[in-house]
Amino acid sequence: MRISQQAKQENRNKILKIAMELFVNKGFEDTTTRDVAQATGMATGTLFNYFPSKETLAMHMVRRALQQGYKDYKQRKIGNESLNEELYLFIFSGLRKLKPYHSFLGPVFERSLSPFPRKTLCMEGEITKQNHLHAVTHIINSHGFDMSENTMISTMYWSVYLGILAFWVNDESPKQQESHAFIDYALHFFVQAISGTELNLGINNAK
Amino acid sequence: MQNSLSSDKQQIDETLLKLLPKTAKNDPKAEKLASFLHQITYKKIPTSSFSRMWLLGSLHTKVAAGYLAYWFKSRFADEDKKNNLKNEVHLATALQLFGTMGYLRGAVLKIGQTLANFPELLPDQFAEVLDSLHFEAPAMHYSMIREVFLDEFGAEPEQLFAKFEQKAFAAASLGQVHRATLHTGETVAVKIQYPNIAQTIKNDIRNLRLLLQPLRFTDEWTSLHAKLEDIEKVLLQEADYLQEANFYQQAAEMFQNNEKIVVPKVFTSFTRTCVLTTEYLAGVHLNEFLAQNPSQAQRDDFCHLLTVSSLRPYYQRKWYAADPHSGNFIFMPDGRLGLIDFGCIRVMTDQEWAINCEMEQAFMVNNEAKIEQLLAKASWFDSPKDMPAEHLSLIKHFSLWLLAPWKTKGKVNFGKKEFYLDGMNCFIKLMRKGYTRGAPVYLWSNRSILGYRVMAYRLQGYTDFNTIFQQEFPLRYPS
């Protein structure tokens, strides 16, 4: 039986909604694709037509949230931010949208974004990474630096960002307040490293 | 933006440069020191317990090493050189303290501010450099401020206020202050706290306890431990701006409109645990006021207001305003005194209050035996006989000095150097001899009274203290 595009989209949304509830309440590790399929009232095989793995399912939520965060960042950007400030704004706009998923994102990031060699790549994770780096390249270049996605700067940034995500998912302080100072410090460190001098800090390149 | 940031930095650097003493031979323009200050001013806040611990440890070591180096070098120097050397070491130590405290903020910054309140006890350089901590601490950038607002209000500053200045106009010990305008037109001061400062205070105190572990087998440990607990409690209370808003409102009720003491109104709809919005008071701080060469009458007026503002909360609410430094008072152009910080208030327990009243009464009627008995009790001895004679004598001398204005008929000259130094030197002797045992409340009473005494001394003001005391507390001692 063929189903319409609209019905497909509705099914996708239903799966995402139910999966999120399960991940939040039961934990990502303890939720199986069978659990999600059962809760949505479909066969496990059918679920795989929509999302080939549990990781893909979770990373799809992440990608959607970060896309929203990117839109927020563009709206919120004033235009007089230093590089450090702008990256802070960009990253926090994304993290704010990820907050509803905070409790279960640790293992999701570990499996989908790890920079170490893996047998299977999570395509949603790869797309998320590419989108993020694309946006960051634009930000960094607009401050007078030259960052193509294959350079050292890009690798260094991604390492810093993964560190930030790791800190944030482990941050149990109210409203993840501890992450504020950590992220600011990490970004100062990064901007200072690419600026080459302690005092420049990318500020001189603010547009 | 670029120009504005560069000029800000330049301005801060120039301020720092002005603060530095010039040594003709070695560094006539004090450039090396200015460069060092520049570096430490822009350091960010370390968040992990480990890095803070390391810094606290290194602070301790640096101060000790500085003085050790002085002691060693001075053995080979003649008298003049010795003095120069001493000043150099004092300055280097002050700079190290400045660097580390500006870096750590939180609890350690509070200690820095206390040191800054003793201009003539410590070498001048200490006081000048440390005093700048009130206003020169590095700022949170605006993107961070916006995130704090989203966490606290679910809205951006521009959505909440008609106008919000992105740049802070003052640093507070636990955050920074921005000027803003409400949609109803009032200009307000918005104090914003560094995220997670309460946790960093807890970490600092824990680290201080660790640093002090070698003292755990001494007689002083119990007292020290109790004091640290009290400090932690007061600092954590200070990190709760809703509590501070409550103190503001209670303070406002104590002063009438015609008394020339102003407590800014709190705007509760714009206040949360980490954000405090109050009416903005235009005026200057003590240094700027003194730079205007005020007349003796103006000095006396403010000295009077300062006295009323300290005695009323004490007698009416049993409060010690435990952080009375120059950054917390506004000298308004129309002669009114603005009180702008109610974070560091230590409320006395009924028991502490009863002991204070008893002590004050004994001093007022010169009951020597009672005075000694109460001082022994306050220092956690069973009787005066159990106290070392020097300890008892010094603490009695200091207490007499503290209460001297209460007993003086007519005007007290708070600017009199001999009087000021007598008490301060006695206090330092008590500290150096290690005669610090006692209930934690005396930490705050000393800090409060000494803080006001320093302000009054710098004002060089006269005031009829006894009359104010009679008005504020007309003989209501328990019988």
mmCIF file of C-alpha atoms in Angstrom, chain A residues 76-78 80-81 84-86 88-89 92-93 96 99 173 175 177-178 180-182 184-185 188 198-199 201 203-204 206, chain B residues 1-2 5-6 9 38-39 42 44-47 103 141-144 146-148 150-152 156 158 166 195-196 199 274:
data_model
loop_
_atom_site.group_PDB
_atom_site.id
_atom_site.type_symbol
_atom_site.label_atom_id
_atom_site.label_comp_id
_atom_site.label_asym_id
_atom_site.label_seq_id
_atom_site.Cartn_x
_atom_site.Cartn_y
_atom_site.Cartn_z
ATOM 1 C CA ARG A 76 19.668 37.899 17.578
ATOM 2 C CA LYS A 77 22.987 38.938 16.085
ATOM 3 C CA ILE A 78 23.510 42.656 16.599
ATOM 4 C CA ASN A 80 28.982 44.655 16.749
ATOM 5 C CA GLU A 81 30.039 41.406 18.454
ATOM 6 C CA ASN A 84 34.440 35.471 20.761
ATOM 7 C CA GLU A 85 31.069 37.032 21.517
ATOM 8 C CA GLU A 86 29.556 36.036 18.203
ATOM 9 C CA TYR A 88 29.268 32.442 22.044
ATOM 10 C CA LEU A 89 25.940 33.739 20.757
ATOM 11 C CA PHE A 92 24.342 29.236 22.976
ATOM 12 C CA SER A 93 21.465 29.805 20.564
ATOM 13 C CA ARG A 96 19.166 26.632 24.127
ATOM 14 C CA LYS A 99 17.829 21.958 26.223
ATOM 15 C CA SER A 173 24.074 22.833 37.596
ATOM 16 C CA LYS A 175 19.996 25.815 33.955
ATOM 17 C CA GLN A 177 24.916 27.756 34.428
ATOM 18 C CA GLU A 178 28.351 26.278 34.850
ATOM 19 C CA HIS A 180 28.450 29.801 30.588
ATOM 20 C CA ALA A 181 31.870 30.534 32.013
ATOM 21 C CA PHE A 182 33.353 27.346 30.567
ATOM 22 C CA ASP A 184 33.388 31.716 27.293
ATOM 23 C CA TYR A 185 36.758 30.529 28.525
ATOM 24 C CA HIS A 188 38.690 32.883 24.409
ATOM 25 C CA GLU A 198 47.130 37.514 23.496
ATOM 26 C CA LEU A 199 45.795 40.995 23.073
ATOM 27 C CA LEU A 201 41.600 38.148 20.552
ATOM 28 C CA ILE A 203 38.419 41.905 18.596
ATOM 29 C CA ASN A 204 40.295 43.983 16.056
ATOM 30 C CA ALA A 206 35.051 42.610 14.580
ATOM 31 C CA MET B 1 32.909 48.627 18.129
ATOM 32 C CA GLN B 2 36.592 48.215 17.469
ATOM 33 C CA LEU B 5 36.772 48.478 22.789
ATOM 34 C CA SER B 6 40.255 49.781 22.140
ATOM 35 C CA LYS B 9 41.173 49.171 27.192
ATOM 36 C CA HIS B 38 47.223 44.816 31.711
ATOM 37 C CA GLN B 39 47.732 41.067 31.411
ATOM 38 C CA TYR B 42 41.981 40.657 31.052
ATOM 39 C CA LYS B 44 38.942 35.289 32.524
ATOM 40 C CA ILE B 45 37.295 33.459 35.386
ATOM 41 C CA PRO B 46 38.525 29.898 35.806
ATOM 42 C CA THR B 47 35.612 27.653 36.625
ATOM 43 C CA TYR B 103 40.962 36.391 38.405
ATOM 44 C CA HIS B 141 30.428 40.492 27.400
ATOM 45 C CA TYR B 142 26.978 41.324 26.194
ATOM 46 C CA SER B 143 26.252 37.929 24.602
ATOM 47 C CA MET B 144 26.700 36.363 28.039
ATOM 48 C CA ARG B 146 21.730 38.094 27.122
ATOM 49 C CA GLU B 147 21.973 34.409 27.990
ATOM 50 C CA VAL B 148 21.680 35.189 31.704
ATOM 51 C CA LEU B 150 17.061 34.365 28.857
ATOM 52 C CA ASP B 151 17.729 31.969 31.741
ATOM 53 C CA GLU B 152 16.227 34.300 34.327
ATOM 54 C CA GLU B 156 16.285 39.512 26.115
ATOM 55 C CA GLU B 158 15.963 44.807 24.917
ATOM 56 C CA GLN B 166 25.391 46.975 26.585
ATOM 57 C CA PRO B 195 26.679 32.664 36.142
ATOM 58 C CA ASN B 196 27.246 29.945 38.717
ATOM 59 C CA GLN B 199 28.934 27.272 43.272
ATOM 60 C CA CYS B 274 20.839 36.558 39.485
#
